[in-house]
Tab-separated table of C-alpha atoms and ligand atoms in Angstrom:
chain	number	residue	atom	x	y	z
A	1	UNK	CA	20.157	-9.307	19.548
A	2	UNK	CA	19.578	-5.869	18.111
A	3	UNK	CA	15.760	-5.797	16.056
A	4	UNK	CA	15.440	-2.874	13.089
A	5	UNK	CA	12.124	-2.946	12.006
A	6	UNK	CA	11.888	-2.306	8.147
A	7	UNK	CA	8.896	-3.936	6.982
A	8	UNK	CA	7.022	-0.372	7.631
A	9	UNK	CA	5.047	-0.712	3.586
A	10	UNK	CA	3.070	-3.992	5.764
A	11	UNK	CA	2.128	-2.365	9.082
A	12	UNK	CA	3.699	0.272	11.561
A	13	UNK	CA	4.098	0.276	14.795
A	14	UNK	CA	1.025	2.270	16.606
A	15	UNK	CA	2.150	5.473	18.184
A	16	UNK	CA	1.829	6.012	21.922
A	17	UNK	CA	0.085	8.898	22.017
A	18	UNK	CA	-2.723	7.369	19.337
A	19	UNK	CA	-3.108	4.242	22.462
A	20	UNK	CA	-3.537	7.126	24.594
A	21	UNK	CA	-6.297	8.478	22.693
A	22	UNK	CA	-7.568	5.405	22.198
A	23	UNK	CA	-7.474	4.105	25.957
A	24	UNK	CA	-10.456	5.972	27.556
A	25	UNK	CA	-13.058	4.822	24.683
A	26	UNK	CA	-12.026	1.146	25.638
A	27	UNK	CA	-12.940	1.838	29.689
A	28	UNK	CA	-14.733	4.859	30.342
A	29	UNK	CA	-16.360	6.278	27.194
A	30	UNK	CA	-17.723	3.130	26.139
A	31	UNK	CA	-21.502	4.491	25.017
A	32	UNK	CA	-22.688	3.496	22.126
A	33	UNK	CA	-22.288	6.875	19.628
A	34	UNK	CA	-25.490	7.104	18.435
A	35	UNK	CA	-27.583	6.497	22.115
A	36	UNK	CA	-29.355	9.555	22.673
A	37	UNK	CA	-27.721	9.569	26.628
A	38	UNK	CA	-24.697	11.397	27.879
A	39	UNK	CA	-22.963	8.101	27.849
A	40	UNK	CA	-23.479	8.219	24.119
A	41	UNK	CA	-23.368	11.524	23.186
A	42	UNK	CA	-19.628	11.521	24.994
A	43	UNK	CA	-18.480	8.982	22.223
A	44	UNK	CA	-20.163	10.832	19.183
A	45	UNK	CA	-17.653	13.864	19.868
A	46	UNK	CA	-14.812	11.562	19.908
A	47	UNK	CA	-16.276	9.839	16.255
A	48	UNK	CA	-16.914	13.328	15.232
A	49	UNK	CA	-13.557	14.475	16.360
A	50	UNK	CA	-11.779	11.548	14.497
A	51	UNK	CA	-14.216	12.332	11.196
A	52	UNK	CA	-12.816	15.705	11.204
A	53	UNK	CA	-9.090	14.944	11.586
A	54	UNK	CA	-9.619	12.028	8.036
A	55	UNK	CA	-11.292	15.145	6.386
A	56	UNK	CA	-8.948	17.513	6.583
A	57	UNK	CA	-5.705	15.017	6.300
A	58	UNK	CA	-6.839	14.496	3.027
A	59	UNK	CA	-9.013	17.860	2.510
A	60	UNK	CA	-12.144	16.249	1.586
A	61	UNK	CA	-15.023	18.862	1.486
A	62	UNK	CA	-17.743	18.890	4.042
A	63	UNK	CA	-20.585	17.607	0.731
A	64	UNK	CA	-17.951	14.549	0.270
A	65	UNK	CA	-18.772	11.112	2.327
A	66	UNK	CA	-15.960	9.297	4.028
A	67	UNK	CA	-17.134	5.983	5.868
A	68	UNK	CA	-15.118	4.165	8.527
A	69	UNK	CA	-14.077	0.251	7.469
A	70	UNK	CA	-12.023	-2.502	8.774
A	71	UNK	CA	-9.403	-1.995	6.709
A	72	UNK	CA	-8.269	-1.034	3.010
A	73	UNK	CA	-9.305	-4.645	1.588
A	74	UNK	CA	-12.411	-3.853	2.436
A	75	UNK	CA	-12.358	-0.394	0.916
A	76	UNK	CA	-11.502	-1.984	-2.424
A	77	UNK	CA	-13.884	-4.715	-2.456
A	78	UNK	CA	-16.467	-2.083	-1.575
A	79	UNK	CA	-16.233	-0.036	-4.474
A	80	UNK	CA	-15.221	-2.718	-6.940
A	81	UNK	CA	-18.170	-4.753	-6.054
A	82	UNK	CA	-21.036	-1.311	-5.975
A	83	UNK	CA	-19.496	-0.585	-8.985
A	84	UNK	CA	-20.263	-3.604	-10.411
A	85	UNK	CA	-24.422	-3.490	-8.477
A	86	UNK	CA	-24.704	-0.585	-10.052
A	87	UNK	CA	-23.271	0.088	-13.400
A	88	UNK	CA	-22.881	-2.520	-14.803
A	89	UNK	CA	-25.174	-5.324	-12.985
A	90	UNK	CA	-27.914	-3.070	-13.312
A	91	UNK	CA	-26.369	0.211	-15.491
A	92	UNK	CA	-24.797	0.297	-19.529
A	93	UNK	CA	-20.801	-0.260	-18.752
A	94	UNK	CA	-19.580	-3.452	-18.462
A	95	UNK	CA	-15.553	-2.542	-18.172
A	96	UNK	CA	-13.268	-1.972	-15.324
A	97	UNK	CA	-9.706	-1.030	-15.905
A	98	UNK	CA	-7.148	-1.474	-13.180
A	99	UNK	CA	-3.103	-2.274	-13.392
A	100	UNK	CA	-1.409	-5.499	-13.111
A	101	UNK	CA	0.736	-4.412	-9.840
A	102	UNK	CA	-2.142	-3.546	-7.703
A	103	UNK	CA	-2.658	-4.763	-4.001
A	104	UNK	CA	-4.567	-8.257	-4.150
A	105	UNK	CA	-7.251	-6.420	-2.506
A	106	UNK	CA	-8.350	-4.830	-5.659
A	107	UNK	CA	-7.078	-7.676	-8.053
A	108	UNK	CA	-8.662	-10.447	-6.440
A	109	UNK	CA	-12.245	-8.571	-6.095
A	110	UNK	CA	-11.839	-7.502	-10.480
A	111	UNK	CA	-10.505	-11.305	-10.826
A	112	UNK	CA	-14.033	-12.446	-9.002
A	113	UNK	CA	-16.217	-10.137	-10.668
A	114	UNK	CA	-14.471	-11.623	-13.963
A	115	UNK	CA	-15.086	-15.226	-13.198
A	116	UNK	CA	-18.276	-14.797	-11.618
A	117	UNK	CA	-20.058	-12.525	-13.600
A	118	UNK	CA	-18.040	-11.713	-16.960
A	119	UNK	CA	-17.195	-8.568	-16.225
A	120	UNK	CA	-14.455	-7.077	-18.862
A	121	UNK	CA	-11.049	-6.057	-16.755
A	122	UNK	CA	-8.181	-4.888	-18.296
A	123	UNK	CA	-4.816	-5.226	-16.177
A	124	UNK	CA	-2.651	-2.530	-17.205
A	125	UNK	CA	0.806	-3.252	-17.349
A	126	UNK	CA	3.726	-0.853	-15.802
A	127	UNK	CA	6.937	0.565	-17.707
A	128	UNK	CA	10.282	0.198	-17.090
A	129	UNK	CA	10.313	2.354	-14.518
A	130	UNK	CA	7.482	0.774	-12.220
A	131	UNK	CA	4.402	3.431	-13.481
A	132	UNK	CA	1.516	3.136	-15.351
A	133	UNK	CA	0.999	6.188	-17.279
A	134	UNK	CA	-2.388	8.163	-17.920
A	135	UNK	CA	-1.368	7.753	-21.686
A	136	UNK	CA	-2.002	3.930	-21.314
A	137	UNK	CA	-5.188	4.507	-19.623
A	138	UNK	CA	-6.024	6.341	-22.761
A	139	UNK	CA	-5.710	3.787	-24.888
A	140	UNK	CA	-7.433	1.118	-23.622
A	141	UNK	CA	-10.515	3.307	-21.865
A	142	UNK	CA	-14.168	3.244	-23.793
A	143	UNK	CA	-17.528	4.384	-23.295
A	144	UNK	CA	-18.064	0.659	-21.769
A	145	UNK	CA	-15.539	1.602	-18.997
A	146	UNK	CA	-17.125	1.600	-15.577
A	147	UNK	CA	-13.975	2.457	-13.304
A	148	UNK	CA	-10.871	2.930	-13.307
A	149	UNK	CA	-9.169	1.823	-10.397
A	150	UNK	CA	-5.358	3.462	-9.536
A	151	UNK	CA	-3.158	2.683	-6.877
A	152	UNK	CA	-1.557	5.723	-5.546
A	153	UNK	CA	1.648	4.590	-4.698
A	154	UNK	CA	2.307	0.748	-5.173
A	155	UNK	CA	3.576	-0.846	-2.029
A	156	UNK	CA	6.481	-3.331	-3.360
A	157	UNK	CA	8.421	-0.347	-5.306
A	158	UNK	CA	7.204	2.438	-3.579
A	159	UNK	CA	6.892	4.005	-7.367
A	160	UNK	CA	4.253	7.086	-7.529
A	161	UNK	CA	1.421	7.031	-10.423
A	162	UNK	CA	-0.208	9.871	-12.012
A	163	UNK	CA	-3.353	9.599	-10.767
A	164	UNK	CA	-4.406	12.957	-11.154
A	165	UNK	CA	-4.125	12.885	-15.118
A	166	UNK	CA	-5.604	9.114	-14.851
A	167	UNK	CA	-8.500	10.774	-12.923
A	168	UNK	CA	-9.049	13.220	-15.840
A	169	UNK	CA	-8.733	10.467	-18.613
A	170	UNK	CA	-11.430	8.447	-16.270
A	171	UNK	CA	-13.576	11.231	-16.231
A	172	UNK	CA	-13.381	12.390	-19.501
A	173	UNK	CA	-15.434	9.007	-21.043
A	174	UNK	CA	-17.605	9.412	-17.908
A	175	UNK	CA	-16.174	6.466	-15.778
A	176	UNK	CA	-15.597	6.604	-11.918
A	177	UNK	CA	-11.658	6.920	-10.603
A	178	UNK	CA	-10.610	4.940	-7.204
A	179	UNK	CA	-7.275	4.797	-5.802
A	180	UNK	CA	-5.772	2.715	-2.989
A	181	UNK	CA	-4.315	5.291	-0.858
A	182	UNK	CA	-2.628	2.718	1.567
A	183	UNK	CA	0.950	3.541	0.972
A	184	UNK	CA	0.546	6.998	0.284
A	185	UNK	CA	-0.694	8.673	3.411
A	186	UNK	CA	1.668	10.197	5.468
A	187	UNK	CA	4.137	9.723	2.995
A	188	UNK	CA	2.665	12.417	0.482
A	189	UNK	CA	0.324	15.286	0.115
A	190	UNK	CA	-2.876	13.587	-0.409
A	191	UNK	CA	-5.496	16.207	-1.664
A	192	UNK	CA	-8.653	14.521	-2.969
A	193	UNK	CA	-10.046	18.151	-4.255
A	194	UNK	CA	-7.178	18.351	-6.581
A	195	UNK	CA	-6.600	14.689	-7.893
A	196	UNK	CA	-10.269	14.934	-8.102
A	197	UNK	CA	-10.774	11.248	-7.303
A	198	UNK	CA	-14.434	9.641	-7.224
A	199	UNK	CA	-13.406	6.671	-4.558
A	200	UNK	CA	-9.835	6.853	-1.926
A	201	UNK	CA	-9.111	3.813	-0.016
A	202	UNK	CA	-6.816	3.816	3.442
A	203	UNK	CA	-6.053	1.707	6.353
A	204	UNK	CA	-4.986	2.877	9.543
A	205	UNK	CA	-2.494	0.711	10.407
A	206	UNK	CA	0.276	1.687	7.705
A	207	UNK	CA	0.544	5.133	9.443
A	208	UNK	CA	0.838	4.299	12.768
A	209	UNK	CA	-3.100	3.334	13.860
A	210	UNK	CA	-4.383	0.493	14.945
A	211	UNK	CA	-5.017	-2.581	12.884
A	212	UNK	CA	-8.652	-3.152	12.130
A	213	UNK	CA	-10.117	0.306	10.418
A	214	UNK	CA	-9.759	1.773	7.473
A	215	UNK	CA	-11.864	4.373	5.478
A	216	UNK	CA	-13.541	5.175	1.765
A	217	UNK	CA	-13.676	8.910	1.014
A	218	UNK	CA	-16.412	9.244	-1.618
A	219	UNK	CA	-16.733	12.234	-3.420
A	220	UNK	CA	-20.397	14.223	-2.920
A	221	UNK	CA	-22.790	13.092	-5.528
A	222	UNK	CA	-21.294	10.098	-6.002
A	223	UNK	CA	-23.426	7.055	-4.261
A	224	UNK	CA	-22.286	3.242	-3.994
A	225	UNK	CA	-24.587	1.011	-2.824
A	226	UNK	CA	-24.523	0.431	0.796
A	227	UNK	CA	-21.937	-2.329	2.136
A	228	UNK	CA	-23.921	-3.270	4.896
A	229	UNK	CA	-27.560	-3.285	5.759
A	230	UNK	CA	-28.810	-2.071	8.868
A	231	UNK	CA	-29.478	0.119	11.764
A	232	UNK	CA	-28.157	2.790	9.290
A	233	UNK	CA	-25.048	3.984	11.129
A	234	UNK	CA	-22.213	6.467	9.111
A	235	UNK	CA	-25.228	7.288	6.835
A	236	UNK	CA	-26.399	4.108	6.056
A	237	UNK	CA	-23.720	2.962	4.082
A	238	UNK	CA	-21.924	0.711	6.686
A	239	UNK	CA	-24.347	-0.291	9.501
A	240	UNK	CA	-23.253	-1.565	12.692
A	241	UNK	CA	-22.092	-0.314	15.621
A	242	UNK	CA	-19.038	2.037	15.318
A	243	UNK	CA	-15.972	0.912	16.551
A	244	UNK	CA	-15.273	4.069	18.631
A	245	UNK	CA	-11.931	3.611	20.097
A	246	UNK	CA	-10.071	2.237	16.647
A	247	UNK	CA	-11.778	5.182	14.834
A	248	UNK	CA	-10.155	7.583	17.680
A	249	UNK	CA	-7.346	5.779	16.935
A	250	UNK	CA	-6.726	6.550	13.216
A	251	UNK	CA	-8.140	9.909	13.290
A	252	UNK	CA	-5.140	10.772	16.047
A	253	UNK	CA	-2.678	8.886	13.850
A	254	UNK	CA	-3.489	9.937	10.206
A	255	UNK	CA	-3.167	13.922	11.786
A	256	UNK	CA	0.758	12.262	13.105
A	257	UNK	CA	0.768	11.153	10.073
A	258	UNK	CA	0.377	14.351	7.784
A	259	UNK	CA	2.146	15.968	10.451
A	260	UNK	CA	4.846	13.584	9.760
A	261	UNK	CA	5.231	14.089	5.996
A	262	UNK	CA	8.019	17.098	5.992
A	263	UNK	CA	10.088	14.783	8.272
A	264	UNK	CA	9.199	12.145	5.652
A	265	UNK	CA	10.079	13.528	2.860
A	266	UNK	CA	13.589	15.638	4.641
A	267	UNK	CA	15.306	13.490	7.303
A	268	UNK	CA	13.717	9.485	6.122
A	269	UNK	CA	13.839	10.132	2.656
A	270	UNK	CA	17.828	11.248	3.372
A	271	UNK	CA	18.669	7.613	5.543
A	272	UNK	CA	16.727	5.951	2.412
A	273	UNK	CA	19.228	7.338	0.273
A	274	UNK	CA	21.736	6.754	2.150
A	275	UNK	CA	20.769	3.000	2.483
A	276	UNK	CA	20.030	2.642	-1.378
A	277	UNK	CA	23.433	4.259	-1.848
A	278	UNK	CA	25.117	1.658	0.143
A	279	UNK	CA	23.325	-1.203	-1.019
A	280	UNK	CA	24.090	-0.334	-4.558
A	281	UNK	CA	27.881	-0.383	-4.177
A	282	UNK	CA	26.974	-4.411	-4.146
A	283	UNK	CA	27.661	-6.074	-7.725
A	284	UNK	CA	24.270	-6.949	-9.782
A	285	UNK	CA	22.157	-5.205	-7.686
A	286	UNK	CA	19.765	-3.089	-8.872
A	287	UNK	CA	16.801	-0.679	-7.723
A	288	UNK	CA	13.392	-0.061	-9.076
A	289	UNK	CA	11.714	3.000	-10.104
A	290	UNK	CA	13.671	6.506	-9.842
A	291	UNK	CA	14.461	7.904	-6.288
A	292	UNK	CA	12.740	11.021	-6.756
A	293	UNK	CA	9.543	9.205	-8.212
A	294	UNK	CA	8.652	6.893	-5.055
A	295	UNK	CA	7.585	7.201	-1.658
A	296	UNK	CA	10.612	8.309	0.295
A	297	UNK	CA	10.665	5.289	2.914
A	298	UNK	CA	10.772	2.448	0.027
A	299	UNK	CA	13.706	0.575	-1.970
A	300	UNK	CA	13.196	-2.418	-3.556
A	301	UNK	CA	16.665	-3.690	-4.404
A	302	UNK	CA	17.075	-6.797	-6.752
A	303	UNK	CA	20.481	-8.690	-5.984
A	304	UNK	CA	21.387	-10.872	-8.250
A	305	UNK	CA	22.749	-14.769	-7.243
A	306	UNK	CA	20.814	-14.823	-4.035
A	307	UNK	CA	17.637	-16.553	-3.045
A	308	UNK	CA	15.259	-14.739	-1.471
A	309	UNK	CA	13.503	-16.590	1.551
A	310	UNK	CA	17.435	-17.167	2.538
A	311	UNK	CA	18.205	-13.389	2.785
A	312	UNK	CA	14.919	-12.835	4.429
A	313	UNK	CA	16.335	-15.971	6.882
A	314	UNK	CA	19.692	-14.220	7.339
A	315	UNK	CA	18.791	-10.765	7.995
A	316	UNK	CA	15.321	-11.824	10.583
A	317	UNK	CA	17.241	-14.858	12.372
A	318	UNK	CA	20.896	-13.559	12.494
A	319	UNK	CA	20.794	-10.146	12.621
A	320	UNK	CA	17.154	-9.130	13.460
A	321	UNK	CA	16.463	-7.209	10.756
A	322	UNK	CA	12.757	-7.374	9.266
A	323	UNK	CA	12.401	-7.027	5.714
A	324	UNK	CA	10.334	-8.283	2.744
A	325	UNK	CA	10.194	-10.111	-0.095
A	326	UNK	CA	6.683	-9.585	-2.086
A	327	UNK	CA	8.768	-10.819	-5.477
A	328	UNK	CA	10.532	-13.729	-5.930
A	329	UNK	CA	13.355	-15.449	-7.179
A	330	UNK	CA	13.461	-18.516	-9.326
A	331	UNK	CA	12.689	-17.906	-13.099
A	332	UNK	CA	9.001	-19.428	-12.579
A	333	UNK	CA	8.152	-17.101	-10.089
A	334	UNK	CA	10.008	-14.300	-11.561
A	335	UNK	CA	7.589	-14.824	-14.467
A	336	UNK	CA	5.115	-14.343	-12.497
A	337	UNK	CA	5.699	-11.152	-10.925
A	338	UNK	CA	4.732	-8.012	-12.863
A	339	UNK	CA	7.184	-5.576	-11.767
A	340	UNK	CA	10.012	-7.148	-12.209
A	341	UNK	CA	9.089	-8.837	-15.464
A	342	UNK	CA	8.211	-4.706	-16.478
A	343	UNK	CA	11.790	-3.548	-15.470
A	344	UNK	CA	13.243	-6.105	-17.548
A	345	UNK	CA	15.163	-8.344	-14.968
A	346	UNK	CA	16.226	-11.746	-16.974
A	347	UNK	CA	14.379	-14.764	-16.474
A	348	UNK	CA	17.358	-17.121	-16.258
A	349	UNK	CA	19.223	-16.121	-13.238
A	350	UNK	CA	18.561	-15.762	-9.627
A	351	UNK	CA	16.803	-12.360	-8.626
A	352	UNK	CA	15.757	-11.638	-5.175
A	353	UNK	CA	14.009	-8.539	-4.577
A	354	UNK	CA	13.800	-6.903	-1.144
A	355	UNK	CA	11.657	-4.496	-0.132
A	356	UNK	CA	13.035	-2.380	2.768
A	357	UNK	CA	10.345	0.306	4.238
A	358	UNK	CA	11.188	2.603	6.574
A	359	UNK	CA	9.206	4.556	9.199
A	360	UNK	CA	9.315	8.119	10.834
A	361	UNK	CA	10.244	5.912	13.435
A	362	UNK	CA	13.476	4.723	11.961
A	363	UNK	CA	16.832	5.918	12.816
A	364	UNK	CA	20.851	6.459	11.492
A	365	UNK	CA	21.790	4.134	13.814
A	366	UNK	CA	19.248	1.296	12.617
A	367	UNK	CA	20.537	2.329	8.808
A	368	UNK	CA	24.179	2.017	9.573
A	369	UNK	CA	23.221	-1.389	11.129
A	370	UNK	CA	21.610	-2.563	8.320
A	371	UNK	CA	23.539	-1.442	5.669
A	372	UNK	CA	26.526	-3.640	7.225
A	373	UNK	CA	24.305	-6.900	7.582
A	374	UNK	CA	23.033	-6.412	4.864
A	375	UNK	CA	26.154	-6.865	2.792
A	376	UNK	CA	27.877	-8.860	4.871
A	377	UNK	CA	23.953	-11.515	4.336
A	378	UNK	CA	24.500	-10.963	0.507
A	379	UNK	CA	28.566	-11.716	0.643
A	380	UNK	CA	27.392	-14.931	2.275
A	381	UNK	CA	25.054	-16.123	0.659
A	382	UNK	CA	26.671	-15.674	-2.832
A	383	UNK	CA	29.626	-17.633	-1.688
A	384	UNK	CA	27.372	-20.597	-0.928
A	385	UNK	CA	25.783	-20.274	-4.182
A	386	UNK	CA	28.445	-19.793	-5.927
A	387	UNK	CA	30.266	-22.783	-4.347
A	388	UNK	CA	27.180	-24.722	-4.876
A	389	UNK	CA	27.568	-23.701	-8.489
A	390	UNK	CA	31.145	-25.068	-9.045
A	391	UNK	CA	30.250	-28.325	-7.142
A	392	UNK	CA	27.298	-29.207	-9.398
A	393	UNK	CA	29.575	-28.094	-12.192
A	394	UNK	CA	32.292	-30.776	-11.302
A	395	UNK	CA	29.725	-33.367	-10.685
A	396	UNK	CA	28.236	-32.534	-13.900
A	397	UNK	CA	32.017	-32.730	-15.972
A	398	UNK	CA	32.434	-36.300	-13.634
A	399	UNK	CA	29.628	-37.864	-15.028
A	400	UNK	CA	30.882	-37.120	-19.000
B	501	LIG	N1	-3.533	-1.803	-0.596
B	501	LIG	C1	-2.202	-1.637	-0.549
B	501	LIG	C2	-1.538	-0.753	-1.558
B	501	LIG	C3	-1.464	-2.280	0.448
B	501	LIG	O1	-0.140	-2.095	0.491
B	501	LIG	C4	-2.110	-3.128	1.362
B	501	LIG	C5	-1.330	-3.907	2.378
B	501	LIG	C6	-3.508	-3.241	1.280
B	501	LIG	C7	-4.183	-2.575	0.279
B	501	LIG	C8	-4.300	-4.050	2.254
B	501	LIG	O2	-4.375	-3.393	3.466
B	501	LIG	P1	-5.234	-4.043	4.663
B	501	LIG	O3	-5.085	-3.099	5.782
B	501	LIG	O4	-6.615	-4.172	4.180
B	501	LIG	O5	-4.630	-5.370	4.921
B	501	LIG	N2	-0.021	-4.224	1.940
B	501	LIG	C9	0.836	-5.117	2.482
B	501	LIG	C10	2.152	-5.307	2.034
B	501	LIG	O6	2.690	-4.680	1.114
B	501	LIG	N3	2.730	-6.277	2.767
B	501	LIG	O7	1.841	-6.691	3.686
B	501	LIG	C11	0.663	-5.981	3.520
């Protein structure tokens, strides 16, 4: 069976040429970076070489810090927890203000520091178009406010935010701005001088690295209490022993990956349209957040009359196709999820919403595919709902 790949907002596929970069540090160039020996110092160049290539993806300047993790969860708890240590554990604020559609990664770490410690959060809600606006920031931010923490791009809708103004509204009552890069990089510009962010989360393996590292850019001046105690590696903010080949391995792909953007934002963002088009010539369906507003690999496409684990069941076990479903499809769950609840999808009939991410990867022919399986899943499944419908309505008129 033919296998399209679109479940690109989760993880990528890592490119060949970052393994390749990667292979030697596994096998040969296996010092330890910071050994004083040749065996050491050959690693350090490759670290060095891989610090270089996050710095100027994202044009950090050389005062700024930016720290090699295990991933963007990490990243998130990192700051969300320091912040806590030190301004408001030990400091005058005792607010954080985040959104209601952010990654669990940074909702579960402000839900902790809630429970645990009373911390004030406020969960920001989005509009009807899938963004939180810097004008909502404004009206719920204090003098109290600790952080306020932004995704960049959210990774169900694909929908942009404004974090540059929300980075100025932060700053302006003297709190600290983070934003969860994840789904941004490699998908748009990402200039940390100009949005003039204090904290930028990012994991390697949504743009083609390995699984297993991340980063936090941290702008100069600006000090978080270490995450891990040690023998002081990257600065003694994150002892232990660098992972050298999986830092090779995203400094390789996030250069790909900025590399990648034109063809991004020209060729993808063209098949994406060209999908969304197609998908939208189905009845009751429905996209979120304008075109020219989200990441150009995302659609999240609400059909209405279909369940949502079945379509996911159709289009992985009978046509290959991998897709997502982060939002669901009864009315309890649809309660439950914040952006469709924002965009005003009713309560009392079946929604599914699929998220379909493409890669720089993908191709016409996998989009022509899928558009036609796609439909052909929906037509299907809404004739065994629908005929599921007019049984129980029979039985139903039997029994009176
Ligand atoms: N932040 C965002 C915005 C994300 O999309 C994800 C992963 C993470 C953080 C966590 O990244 P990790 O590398 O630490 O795991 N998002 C998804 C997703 O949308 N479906 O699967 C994973």
């Amino acid at each position: 069976m033919k296998r399209v790949y679109l479940d690109n907002n989760a993880t990528t596929k890592v490119d060949e040429s970052v393994v390749e970069a990667m292979l030697p540090y596994f096998t040969e160039m296996y010092g330890n970076p910071n050994s004083l020996h040749k065996f050491g110092s050959e690693t350090h160049k490759g670290v060095a070489k891989a610090i270089d290539q996050v710095y100027s993806a994202i044009n950090a300047s050389d005062d700024d810090d930016v720290v090699f993790t295990s991933c963007a969860t990490e990243s998130n708890n990192w700051v969300i927890k320091s912040v806590w240590l030190d301004a408001i554990k030990n400091g005058e604020r005792d607010h954080i203000i985040t959104t209601d559609v952010e990654h669990p990664a940074t909702l579960s770490a402000c839900k902790f520091l809630e429970s645990e410690f009373g911390v004030r959060v406020t969960y920001l809600p989005v509009n009807s178009k899938g963004v939180v606006e810097a004008h909502t920031v404004k009206d719920f931010i204090t003098k109290k406010t600790a952080l306020v923490s932004v995704m960049m791009a959210n990774n169900e809708t694909g929908v942009i935010f404004p974090i540059k103004e929300i980075a100025e509204v932060a700053h302006q009552y003297g709190a600290m701005f983070h934003t969860d890069a994840v789904q941004a990089i490699g998908k748009l510009p990402v200039d940390v001088q100009d949005l003039n962010v204090d904290f930028l989360s990012m994991s390697a393996h949504k743009f083609h690295g390995p699984k297993g590292v991340g980063a936090l850019y941290m702008k100069s001046g600006i000090k978080l209490s270490p995450l891990l105690h040690g023998g002081s590696q990257m600065g003694g903010l994150r002892s232990g022993t660098l992972n050298t080949p999986y830092i090779v391995g995203m400094g390789k792909a996030i250069e790909l990956a900025v590399n990648g953007i034109p063809k991004m934002n020209s060729e993808i963002r063209r098949l994406r349209d060209k999908m969304e088009d197609a998908l939208l010539e189905l009845p009751d369906t429905f996209v979120v957040g304008d075109r020219d507003s989200r990441t150009p690999n995302t659609i999240l496409i609400s059909i209405r009359g279909v369940e949502g684990e079945g379509m996911l069941w159709d289009l992985d076990k009978k046509f290959g196709i991998a897709a997502a479903t982060g939002s669901a499809c009864a009315s309890e769950d649809l309660e439950a999820n914040p952006v469709l609840e924002a965009i005003g999808a009713e309560a009392d009939l079946a929604h599914t919403a699929i998220r379909l991410s493409l890669s720089r990867y993908t191709t016409e022919d996998e989009v022509d595919y899928v558009i036609e399986k796609f439909k052909e899943a929906v037509s299907r499944l809404r004739a065994i709902s629908s005929s599921y419908s007019t049984v129980k309505a029979q039985n139903i008129a039997k029994t009176h």
